Every structure is written in C-alpha cells, then in structure tokens.
Amino acid sequence: MNSISVRALLVRGMIAGVIAGALALAVAYFLGESQVGAAIAIEEAHSHAAHGGGGGGEEEELVSRTMQATGGLATALLVFGVAVGGIAALVYAYALGRIGNFGPRATAALIAGAALLTVYVVPFLKYPANPPAVGNPDTIGKRTTLFFLMVALSLLLAVAAVIIGKRLAPALGNWNATIAAAAGFVLAIGLAYAFLPSFDEVGKDFPASLLWKFRLSTLAVQTTFWAGFGLIFGYLTERLLVSGNGADARRVATPVG
C-alpha cells in the first residue's frame, strides 16, 4: 500500500479503537464494576478483621473509588482503544490481500477475531483475571511476567500457524491446510499450558460465584471491544478502499513483494 493509504487506515484504526473502547467502557462499568466493588468490600472486611476491627490498618486513598470506576476506567479503555486500534490497522495494512481473497470487512473481522483469540482468550484460559482480594501479592510480578509470556507465545504461534497453513495449501488444499495449521497451533498451546507454572491463589472463603462473574465480565469487555472494533473498522475501511460504484479497490492495497 502507498503511504497515504496506510496513513488513512491508521487514522481509521484509531477512530474505530476509540469507539470500540467506549463500547467496552459501558460493559465494564455496568457489568464489571459491581463485581469489583464486591471484591473490594471483601478485601476491606478481611483487612478490618486482621487488625482486630479497630481500623488501624486502613490507609488514605490516593484516588477515590468513584474516580477509579469512572475517570480512571474511561482513560484506561480509551487510551487502550487508540493504541491497539492503531496497531491493528497496521497489521490490517500488511494482511489485506495476503491472507486470502477476502474483502475489507472480512479481513477486518478476521484480524479482530484473531486478536481476541491470541491476545486475550488463549492467555486468559491459562492465567485468568483475578478480582481484588484474590492472589498473593508476593507472586504478582511472576504472574504478570508469565501472562505476557503467554501472550507473546500465542501471537508467535498464531503467525507460525498462518505461515505453515499457506505453505501446506498447494499440497493439501486450503481446507486441509487450515485444519492442519489450527491443530498444530492447539497442540503447541496445549504444551505451553502443560509446562508453564500455574497459580491457585483463590481463598477458600472467596465466593466462587463472584469470581466466576468477575472473570466473565472481563471476557465480555474484551469481546465487546474486539467485536466492535472489527465491525466499525471494517465499515470504515470498506468506505475507504471500495469506490462509489462498488468496484473492489483492493488494487490500491496490492501487496508488494
């Protein structure tokens, strides 16, 4: 693609990311914040009990809970949307025309679905999100490192699966090559799950239903973001890349080399 087209896609990616971030914000606020508040209440009750009910262990809040649940949450998701939307747009600019005979909307949907799977779902199944009051503070650094390692592995293995699938396609056909590449991806991820350490730090007195609802809400936030991004970015790119008479303008995005 020429530089003007890449720049236009980048802008549209950031716009789609902001809108998708706003949609995810609504889900996070109305679905997830109640679970976070309940978990914080449990954490405070444990802290209060640990200090004999005297409240001596309480610390002054630097940022109020209300600000965390509104301004802080909005800032985090909107900045995340802009950054991730821009990165996804660059990936789109490279992928369009290289991953098959897909139109602008279909390519956007595939990239959004692949991002949700590799960046969130695969790492989430090994290292799911924990609410406040769950997890050992002494292991937070290790858990964070392993989570991002799982993200990196998932991305690298997904790229490898795409490359292998394309190379197998002439011999096996597109369908069989896709199945073989996907099976290899699942096998490699399974091995990573088996060999990377796991953590079971949920207290016996923490409500299982609250933990389940919290984790579902985090999954809902990410699903909303990527579904919204795929639909919005697909619409914007189709308007950019397809001419008014409906003729496919993917020739503008023909891969070079």
PDB file of C-alpha atoms in Angstrom:
ATOM      1  CA  MET A   1       0.000   0.000   0.000  1.00  0.00           C
ATOM      2  CA  ASN A   2       1.166   3.544  -0.569  1.00  0.00           C
ATOM      3  CA  SER A   3       1.919   5.783   2.414  1.00  0.00           C
ATOM      4  CA  ILE A   4      -1.307   7.770   2.023  1.00  0.00           C
ATOM      5  CA  SER A   5      -3.429   4.610   2.250  1.00  0.00           C
ATOM      6  CA  VAL A   6      -1.507   3.337   5.285  1.00  0.00           C
ATOM      7  CA  ARG A   7      -1.920   6.700   6.996  1.00  0.00           C
ATOM      8  CA  ALA A   8      -5.637   6.695   6.234  1.00  0.00           C
ATOM      9  CA  LEU A   9      -6.001   3.177   7.642  1.00  0.00           C
ATOM     10  CA  LEU A  10      -4.051   4.155  10.754  1.00  0.00           C
ATOM     11  CA  VAL A  11      -6.387   7.081  11.420  1.00  0.00           C
ATOM     12  CA  ARG A  12      -9.447   4.899  10.891  1.00  0.00           C
ATOM     13  CA  GLY A  13      -7.984   2.241  13.149  1.00  0.00           C
ATOM     14  CA  MET A  14      -7.557   4.730  15.979  1.00  0.00           C
ATOM     15  CA  ILE A  15     -11.074   6.099  15.443  1.00  0.00           C
ATOM     16  CA  ALA A  16     -12.526   2.588  15.494  1.00  0.00           C
ATOM     17  CA  GLY A  17     -10.431   1.833  18.576  1.00  0.00           C
ATOM     18  CA  VAL A  18     -11.827   4.829  20.458  1.00  0.00           C
ATOM     19  CA  ILE A  19     -15.425   3.900  19.605  1.00  0.00           C
ATOM     20  CA  ALA A  20     -14.836   0.249  20.493  1.00  0.00           C
ATOM     21  CA  GLY A  21     -13.189   1.395  23.732  1.00  0.00           C
ATOM     22  CA  ALA A  22     -16.301   3.420  24.570  1.00  0.00           C
ATOM     23  CA  LEU A  23     -18.469   0.339  23.996  1.00  0.00           C
ATOM     24  CA  ALA A  24     -16.163  -1.737  26.189  1.00  0.00           C
ATOM     25  CA  LEU A  25     -16.299   1.014  28.818  1.00  0.00           C
ATOM     26  CA  ALA A  26     -20.083   0.715  29.009  1.00  0.00           C
ATOM     27  CA  VAL A  27     -19.828  -3.047  29.508  1.00  0.00           C
ATOM     28  CA  ALA A  28     -17.048  -2.685  32.079  1.00  0.00           C
ATOM     29  CA  TYR A  29     -18.958  -0.072  34.054  1.00  0.00           C
ATOM     30  CA  PHE A  30     -22.393  -1.680  34.070  1.00  0.00           C
ATOM     31  CA  LEU A  31     -21.313  -5.320  34.191  1.00  0.00           C
ATOM     32  CA  GLY A  32     -17.881  -5.422  35.777  1.00  0.00           C
ATOM     33  CA  GLU A  33     -17.730  -2.612  38.322  1.00  0.00           C
ATOM     34  CA  SER A  34     -20.289  -4.223  40.623  1.00  0.00           C
ATOM     35  CA  GLN A  35     -18.105  -7.344  40.784  1.00  0.00           C
ATOM     36  CA  VAL A  36     -15.007  -5.251  41.508  1.00  0.00           C
ATOM     37  CA  GLY A  37     -16.862  -3.344  44.230  1.00  0.00           C
ATOM     38  CA  ALA A  38     -17.996  -6.583  45.885  1.00  0.00           C
ATOM     39  CA  ALA A  39     -14.449  -7.976  45.796  1.00  0.00           C
ATOM     40  CA  ILE A  40     -13.047  -4.764  47.315  1.00  0.00           C
ATOM     41  CA  ALA A  41     -15.627  -4.971  50.100  1.00  0.00           C
ATOM     42  CA  ILE A  42     -14.434  -8.499  50.901  1.00  0.00           C
ATOM     43  CA  GLU A  43     -10.819  -7.343  50.853  1.00  0.00           C
ATOM     44  CA  GLU A  44     -11.589  -4.460  53.219  1.00  0.00           C
ATOM     45  CA  ALA A  45     -13.522  -6.765  55.547  1.00  0.00           C
ATOM     46  CA  HIS A  46     -10.536  -9.113  55.737  1.00  0.00           C
ATOM     47  CA  SER A  47      -8.187  -6.193  56.407  1.00  0.00           C
ATOM     48  CA  HIS A  48     -10.508  -4.861  59.096  1.00  0.00           C
ATOM     49  CA  ALA A  49     -10.693  -8.279  60.767  1.00  0.00           C
ATOM     50  CA  ALA A  50      -6.915  -8.710  60.584  1.00  0.00           C
ATOM     51  CA  HIS A  51      -6.466  -5.522  62.632  1.00  0.00           C
ATOM     52  CA  GLY A  52      -8.900  -6.555  65.280  1.00  0.00           C
ATOM     53  CA  GLY A  53     -11.750  -4.435  63.982  1.00  0.00           C
ATOM     54  CA  GLY A  54     -10.028  -1.255  65.055  1.00  0.00           C
ATOM     55  CA  GLY A  55      -9.472   0.092  61.553  1.00  0.00           C
ATOM     56  CA  GLY A  56      -5.801   0.702  62.291  1.00  0.00           C
ATOM     57  CA  GLY A  57      -4.717  -0.839  59.008  1.00  0.00           C
ATOM     58  CA  GLU A  58      -6.742   1.462  56.793  1.00  0.00           C
ATOM     59  CA  GLU A  59      -4.810   3.807  54.556  1.00  0.00           C
ATOM     60  CA  GLU A  60      -5.917   7.040  52.984  1.00  0.00           C
ATOM     61  CA  GLU A  61      -6.965   6.581  49.364  1.00  0.00           C
ATOM     62  CA  LEU A  62      -4.803   8.461  46.868  1.00  0.00           C
ATOM     63  CA  VAL A  63      -7.512   8.053  44.229  1.00  0.00           C
ATOM     64  CA  SER A  64     -11.120   7.646  45.274  1.00  0.00           C
ATOM     65  CA  ARG A  65     -13.040   4.520  44.325  1.00  0.00           C
ATOM     66  CA  THR A  66     -15.517   6.680  42.391  1.00  0.00           C
ATOM     67  CA  MET A  67     -12.722   8.184  40.310  1.00  0.00           C
ATOM     68  CA  GLN A  68     -11.231   4.742  39.669  1.00  0.00           C
ATOM     69  CA  ALA A  69     -14.602   3.417  38.462  1.00  0.00           C
ATOM     70  CA  THR A  70     -15.301   6.380  36.172  1.00  0.00           C
ATOM     71  CA  GLY A  71     -12.444   8.608  35.037  1.00  0.00           C
ATOM     72  CA  GLY A  72      -9.718   6.038  35.599  1.00  0.00           C
ATOM     73  CA  LEU A  73     -11.583   3.262  33.832  1.00  0.00           C
ATOM     74  CA  ALA A  74     -12.541   5.531  30.930  1.00  0.00           C
ATOM     75  CA  THR A  75      -8.972   6.784  30.474  1.00  0.00           C
ATOM     76  CA  ALA A  76      -7.556   3.266  30.517  1.00  0.00           C
ATOM     77  CA  LEU A  77     -10.007   1.831  27.980  1.00  0.00           C
ATOM     78  CA  LEU A  78      -9.956   4.805  25.606  1.00  0.00           C
ATOM     79  CA  VAL A  79      -6.151   5.008  25.570  1.00  0.00           C
ATOM     80  CA  PHE A  80      -6.072   1.236  25.101  1.00  0.00           C
ATOM     81  CA  GLY A  81      -8.505   1.604  22.204  1.00  0.00           C
ATOM     82  CA  VAL A  82      -6.433   4.241  20.419  1.00  0.00           C
ATOM     83  CA  ALA A  83      -3.162   2.333  20.837  1.00  0.00           C
ATOM     84  CA  VAL A  84      -4.493  -1.106  19.948  1.00  0.00           C
ATOM     85  CA  GLY A  85      -6.611   0.294  17.118  1.00  0.00           C
ATOM     86  CA  GLY A  86      -3.532   1.845  15.533  1.00  0.00           C
ATOM     87  CA  ILE A  87      -1.542  -1.388  15.843  1.00  0.00           C
ATOM     88  CA  ALA A  88      -4.421  -3.439  14.412  1.00  0.00           C
ATOM     89  CA  ALA A  89      -4.685  -1.013  11.484  1.00  0.00           C
ATOM     90  CA  LEU A  90      -1.000  -1.551  10.643  1.00  0.00           C
ATOM     91  CA  VAL A  91      -1.489  -5.313  10.821  1.00  0.00           C
ATOM     92  CA  TYR A  92      -4.509  -4.897   8.545  1.00  0.00           C
ATOM     93  CA  ALA A  93      -2.483  -2.884   6.045  1.00  0.00           C
ATOM     94  CA  TYR A  94       0.012  -5.735   5.827  1.00  0.00           C
ATOM     95  CA  ALA A  95      -2.564  -8.560   5.834  1.00  0.00           C
ATOM     96  CA  LEU A  96      -5.020  -7.225   3.242  1.00  0.00           C
ATOM     97  CA  GLY A  97      -4.567  -9.330   0.118  1.00  0.00           C
ATOM     98  CA  ARG A  98      -2.009 -11.633   1.771  1.00  0.00           C
ATOM     99  CA  ILE A  99      -4.252 -13.947   3.826  1.00  0.00           C
ATOM    100  CA  GLY A 100      -6.716 -14.879   1.117  1.00  0.00           C
ATOM    101  CA  ASN A 101      -9.266 -13.424  -1.231  1.00  0.00           C
ATOM    102  CA  PHE A 102     -11.162 -11.524   1.478  1.00  0.00           C
ATOM    103  CA  GLY A 103     -12.760  -8.108   1.181  1.00  0.00           C
ATOM    104  CA  PRO A 104     -12.064  -5.195   3.526  1.00  0.00           C
ATOM    105  CA  ARG A 105     -14.799  -6.064   6.035  1.00  0.00           C
ATOM    106  CA  ALA A 106     -13.995  -9.767   6.116  1.00  0.00           C
ATOM    107  CA  THR A 107     -10.299  -9.031   6.637  1.00  0.00           C
ATOM    108  CA  ALA A 108     -11.108  -6.651   9.495  1.00  0.00           C
ATOM    109  CA  ALA A 109     -13.347  -9.289  11.100  1.00  0.00           C
ATOM    110  CA  LEU A 110     -10.651 -11.963  10.772  1.00  0.00           C
ATOM    111  CA  ILE A 111      -7.994  -9.743  12.322  1.00  0.00           C
ATOM    112  CA  ALA A 112     -10.285  -8.706  15.181  1.00  0.00           C
ATOM    113  CA  GLY A 113     -11.255 -12.330  15.866  1.00  0.00           C
ATOM    114  CA  ALA A 114      -7.640 -13.485  15.717  1.00  0.00           C
ATOM    115  CA  ALA A 115      -6.590 -10.684  18.075  1.00  0.00           C
ATOM    116  CA  LEU A 116      -9.293 -11.599  20.596  1.00  0.00           C
ATOM    117  CA  LEU A 117      -8.252 -15.248  20.467  1.00  0.00           C
ATOM    118  CA  THR A 118      -4.472 -14.820  20.614  1.00  0.00           C
ATOM    119  CA  VAL A 119      -4.075 -11.695  22.739  1.00  0.00           C
ATOM    120  CA  TYR A 120      -6.765 -12.428  25.310  1.00  0.00           C
ATOM    121  CA  VAL A 121      -8.603 -15.774  25.209  1.00  0.00           C
ATOM    122  CA  VAL A 122      -5.574 -18.072  24.969  1.00  0.00           C
ATOM    123  CA  PRO A 123      -3.635 -16.334  27.796  1.00  0.00           C
ATOM    124  CA  PHE A 124      -6.885 -15.949  29.800  1.00  0.00           C
ATOM    125  CA  LEU A 125      -7.505 -19.703  29.819  1.00  0.00           C
ATOM    126  CA  LYS A 126      -4.103 -20.262  31.436  1.00  0.00           C
ATOM    127  CA  TYR A 127      -3.900 -17.145  33.608  1.00  0.00           C
ATOM    128  CA  PRO A 128      -7.447 -15.800  34.153  1.00  0.00           C
ATOM    129  CA  ALA A 129      -8.030 -12.354  35.601  1.00  0.00           C
ATOM    130  CA  ASN A 130      -8.425 -12.105  39.354  1.00  0.00           C
ATOM    131  CA  PRO A 131     -10.512  -9.564  41.277  1.00  0.00           C
ATOM    132  CA  PRO A 132      -9.224  -7.675  44.331  1.00  0.00           C
ATOM    133  CA  ALA A 133      -8.742  -9.914  47.396  1.00  0.00           C
ATOM    134  CA  VAL A 134      -7.599 -12.792  45.177  1.00  0.00           C
ATOM    135  CA  GLY A 135      -3.941 -13.586  44.606  1.00  0.00           C
ATOM    136  CA  ASN A 136      -0.734 -13.489  46.613  1.00  0.00           C
ATOM    137  CA  PRO A 137       0.980 -10.049  46.416  1.00  0.00           C
ATOM    138  CA  ASP A 138       4.352 -11.821  46.535  1.00  0.00           C
ATOM    139  CA  THR A 139       3.694 -13.572  43.212  1.00  0.00           C
ATOM    140  CA  ILE A 140       2.163 -10.677  41.254  1.00  0.00           C
ATOM    141  CA  GLY A 141       5.407  -9.950  39.394  1.00  0.00           C
ATOM    142  CA  LYS A 142       5.838 -13.577  38.353  1.00  0.00           C
ATOM    143  CA  ARG A 143       2.172 -13.908  37.367  1.00  0.00           C
ATOM    144  CA  THR A 144       2.340 -10.741  35.259  1.00  0.00           C
ATOM    145  CA  THR A 145       5.516 -11.886  33.506  1.00  0.00           C
ATOM    146  CA  LEU A 146       4.047 -15.290  32.723  1.00  0.00           C
ATOM    147  CA  PHE A 147       0.835 -13.752  31.408  1.00  0.00           C
ATOM    148  CA  PHE A 148       2.717 -11.559  28.936  1.00  0.00           C
ATOM    149  CA  LEU A 149       4.925 -14.523  28.028  1.00  0.00           C
ATOM    150  CA  MET A 150       1.737 -16.433  27.200  1.00  0.00           C
ATOM    151  CA  VAL A 151       0.551 -13.507  25.054  1.00  0.00           C
ATOM    152  CA  ALA A 152       3.858 -13.471  23.158  1.00  0.00           C
ATOM    153  CA  LEU A 153       3.795 -17.253  22.657  1.00  0.00           C
ATOM    154  CA  SER A 154       0.208 -17.129  21.444  1.00  0.00           C
ATOM    155  CA  LEU A 155       0.988 -14.394  18.904  1.00  0.00           C
ATOM    156  CA  LEU A 156       4.124 -16.106  17.617  1.00  0.00           C
ATOM    157  CA  LEU A 157       2.405 -19.475  17.325  1.00  0.00           C
ATOM    158  CA  ALA A 158      -0.547 -17.887  15.522  1.00  0.00           C
ATOM    159  CA  VAL A 159       1.784 -16.248  12.985  1.00  0.00           C
ATOM    160  CA  ALA A 160       3.615 -19.568  12.552  1.00  0.00           C
ATOM    161  CA  ALA A 161       0.291 -21.355  12.009  1.00  0.00           C
ATOM    162  CA  VAL A 162      -0.686 -18.885   9.258  1.00  0.00           C
ATOM    163  CA  ILE A 163       2.679 -19.282   7.509  1.00  0.00           C
ATOM    164  CA  ILE A 164       2.565 -23.079   7.733  1.00  0.00           C
ATOM    165  CA  GLY A 165      -1.028 -23.146   6.515  1.00  0.00           C
ATOM    166  CA  LYS A 166      -0.147 -21.084   3.439  1.00  0.00           C
ATOM    167  CA  ARG A 167       2.816 -23.330   2.627  1.00  0.00           C
ATOM    168  CA  LEU A 168       0.768 -26.507   3.024  1.00  0.00           C
ATOM    169  CA  ALA A 169      -2.134 -25.209   0.936  1.00  0.00           C
ATOM    170  CA  PRO A 170      -0.703 -26.111  -2.514  1.00  0.00           C
ATOM    171  CA  ALA A 171      -0.190 -29.730  -1.444  1.00  0.00           C
ATOM    172  CA  LEU A 172      -3.170 -30.304   0.874  1.00  0.00           C
ATOM    173  CA  GLY A 173      -5.724 -27.786  -0.330  1.00  0.00           C
ATOM    174  CA  ASN A 174      -6.907 -24.746   1.611  1.00  0.00           C
ATOM    175  CA  TRP A 175      -9.314 -26.599   3.921  1.00  0.00           C
ATOM    176  CA  ASN A 176      -6.937 -29.401   4.931  1.00  0.00           C
ATOM    177  CA  ALA A 177      -4.027 -26.978   5.306  1.00  0.00           C
ATOM    178  CA  THR A 178      -6.120 -24.772   7.582  1.00  0.00           C
ATOM    179  CA  ILE A 179      -7.144 -27.750   9.725  1.00  0.00           C
ATOM    180  CA  ALA A 180      -3.546 -28.941   9.980  1.00  0.00           C
ATOM    181  CA  ALA A 181      -2.241 -25.481  10.931  1.00  0.00           C
ATOM    182  CA  ALA A 182      -5.002 -25.000  13.506  1.00  0.00           C
ATOM    183  CA  ALA A 183      -4.299 -28.429  15.010  1.00  0.00           C
ATOM    184  CA  GLY A 184      -0.618 -27.560  15.282  1.00  0.00           C
ATOM    185  CA  PHE A 185      -1.491 -24.275  16.999  1.00  0.00           C
ATOM    186  CA  VAL A 186      -3.753 -26.031  19.514  1.00  0.00           C
ATOM    187  CA  LEU A 187      -1.109 -28.692  20.205  1.00  0.00           C
ATOM    188  CA  ALA A 188       1.628 -26.108  20.774  1.00  0.00           C
ATOM    189  CA  ILE A 189      -0.615 -24.050  23.068  1.00  0.00           C
ATOM    190  CA  GLY A 190      -1.521 -27.211  24.981  1.00  0.00           C
ATOM    191  CA  LEU A 191       2.160 -27.939  25.552  1.00  0.00           C
ATOM    192  CA  ALA A 192       2.681 -24.372  26.780  1.00  0.00           C
ATOM    193  CA  TYR A 193      -0.240 -24.804  29.195  1.00  0.00           C
ATOM    194  CA  ALA A 194       1.268 -28.048  30.470  1.00  0.00           C
ATOM    195  CA  PHE A 195       4.805 -26.793  31.039  1.00  0.00           C
ATOM    196  CA  LEU A 196       4.246 -23.228  32.272  1.00  0.00           C
ATOM    197  CA  PRO A 197       3.550 -22.930  36.003  1.00  0.00           C
ATOM    198  CA  SER A 198       0.008 -22.424  37.263  1.00  0.00           C
ATOM    199  CA  PHE A 199      -1.313 -20.469  40.242  1.00  0.00           C
ATOM    200  CA  ASP A 200      -4.216 -21.367  42.508  1.00  0.00           C
ATOM    201  CA  GLU A 201      -4.401 -18.493  44.961  1.00  0.00           C
ATOM    202  CA  VAL A 202      -8.152 -18.132  45.437  1.00  0.00           C
ATOM    203  CA  GLY A 203      -9.007 -18.190  49.127  1.00  0.00           C
ATOM    204  CA  LYS A 204     -11.442 -20.824  50.335  1.00  0.00           C
ATOM    205  CA  ASP A 205     -13.737 -18.136  51.754  1.00  0.00           C
ATOM    206  CA  PHE A 206     -13.912 -16.135  48.499  1.00  0.00           C
ATOM    207  CA  PRO A 207     -17.316 -16.634  46.820  1.00  0.00           C
ATOM    208  CA  ALA A 208     -16.966 -18.832  43.741  1.00  0.00           C
ATOM    209  CA  SER A 209     -19.935 -17.135  42.074  1.00  0.00           C
ATOM    210  CA  LEU A 210     -18.305 -13.702  42.428  1.00  0.00           C
ATOM    211  CA  LEU A 211     -15.038 -14.983  40.936  1.00  0.00           C
ATOM    212  CA  TRP A 212     -16.944 -16.538  38.022  1.00  0.00           C
ATOM    213  CA  LYS A 213     -18.942 -13.359  37.357  1.00  0.00           C
ATOM    214  CA  PHE A 214     -15.825 -11.204  37.523  1.00  0.00           C
ATOM    215  CA  ARG A 215     -13.963 -13.353  35.016  1.00  0.00           C
ATOM    216  CA  LEU A 216     -16.962 -13.479  32.704  1.00  0.00           C
ATOM    217  CA  SER A 217     -17.232  -9.692  32.861  1.00  0.00           C
ATOM    218  CA  THR A 218     -13.572  -9.257  31.865  1.00  0.00           C
ATOM    219  CA  LEU A 219     -14.119 -11.632  28.949  1.00  0.00           C
ATOM    220  CA  ALA A 220     -17.250  -9.680  27.976  1.00  0.00           C
ATOM    221  CA  VAL A 221     -15.290  -6.403  27.967  1.00  0.00           C
ATOM    222  CA  GLN A 222     -12.635  -7.787  25.628  1.00  0.00           C
ATOM    223  CA  THR A 223     -15.197  -9.493  23.391  1.00  0.00           C
ATOM    224  CA  THR A 224     -17.173  -6.253  23.128  1.00  0.00           C
ATOM    225  CA  PHE A 225     -14.060  -4.286  22.264  1.00  0.00           C
ATOM    226  CA  TRP A 226     -12.840  -6.601  19.516  1.00  0.00           C
ATOM    227  CA  ALA A 227     -16.292  -7.251  18.065  1.00  0.00           C
ATOM    228  CA  GLY A 228     -16.974  -3.518  17.991  1.00  0.00           C
ATOM    229  CA  PHE A 229     -13.565  -2.784  16.501  1.00  0.00           C
ATOM    230  CA  GLY A 230     -13.959  -5.409  13.777  1.00  0.00           C
ATOM    231  CA  LEU A 231     -17.371  -4.117  12.727  1.00  0.00           C
ATOM    232  CA  ILE A 232     -16.518  -0.398  12.873  1.00  0.00           C
ATOM    233  CA  PHE A 233     -13.071  -0.682  11.302  1.00  0.00           C
ATOM    234  CA  GLY A 234     -14.448  -2.968   8.607  1.00  0.00           C
ATOM    235  CA  TYR A 235     -17.097  -0.388   7.747  1.00  0.00           C
ATOM    236  CA  LEU A 236     -14.585   2.466   7.657  1.00  0.00           C
ATOM    237  CA  THR A 237     -12.041   0.577   5.569  1.00  0.00           C
ATOM    238  CA  GLU A 238     -14.647  -0.582   3.083  1.00  0.00           C
ATOM    239  CA  ARG A 239     -15.670   3.032   2.508  1.00  0.00           C
ATOM    240  CA  LEU A 240     -12.004   3.915   2.042  1.00  0.00           C
ATOM    241  CA  LEU A 241     -10.977   1.025  -0.201  1.00  0.00           C
ATOM    242  CA  VAL A 242     -14.108   0.440  -2.254  1.00  0.00           C
ATOM    243  CA  SER A 243     -15.114   3.011  -4.839  1.00  0.00           C
ATOM    244  CA  GLY A 244     -18.559   4.517  -5.017  1.00  0.00           C
ATOM    245  CA  ASN A 245     -19.670   2.268  -7.898  1.00  0.00           C
ATOM    246  CA  GLY A 246     -18.977  -0.830  -5.788  1.00  0.00           C
ATOM    247  CA  ALA A 247     -15.868  -1.955  -7.688  1.00  0.00           C
ATOM    248  CA  ASP A 248     -13.296  -3.544  -5.412  1.00  0.00           C
ATOM    249  CA  ALA A 249     -10.388  -1.165  -4.912  1.00  0.00           C
ATOM    250  CA  ARG A 250      -8.122  -3.696  -3.272  1.00  0.00           C
ATOM    251  CA  ARG A 251      -5.740  -2.993  -6.135  1.00  0.00           C
ATOM    252  CA  VAL A 252      -4.779   0.030  -4.026  1.00  0.00           C
ATOM    253  CA  ALA A 253      -3.749  -2.431  -1.343  1.00  0.00           C
ATOM    254  CA  THR A 254      -1.977  -4.946  -3.566  1.00  0.00           C
ATOM    255  CA  PRO A 255       0.955  -6.415  -1.595  1.00  0.00           C
ATOM    256  CA  VAL A 256       4.377  -5.514  -2.846  1.00  0.00           C
ATOM    257  CA  GLY A 257       6.966  -8.247  -2.976  1.00  0.00           C
TER     258      GLY A 257
END
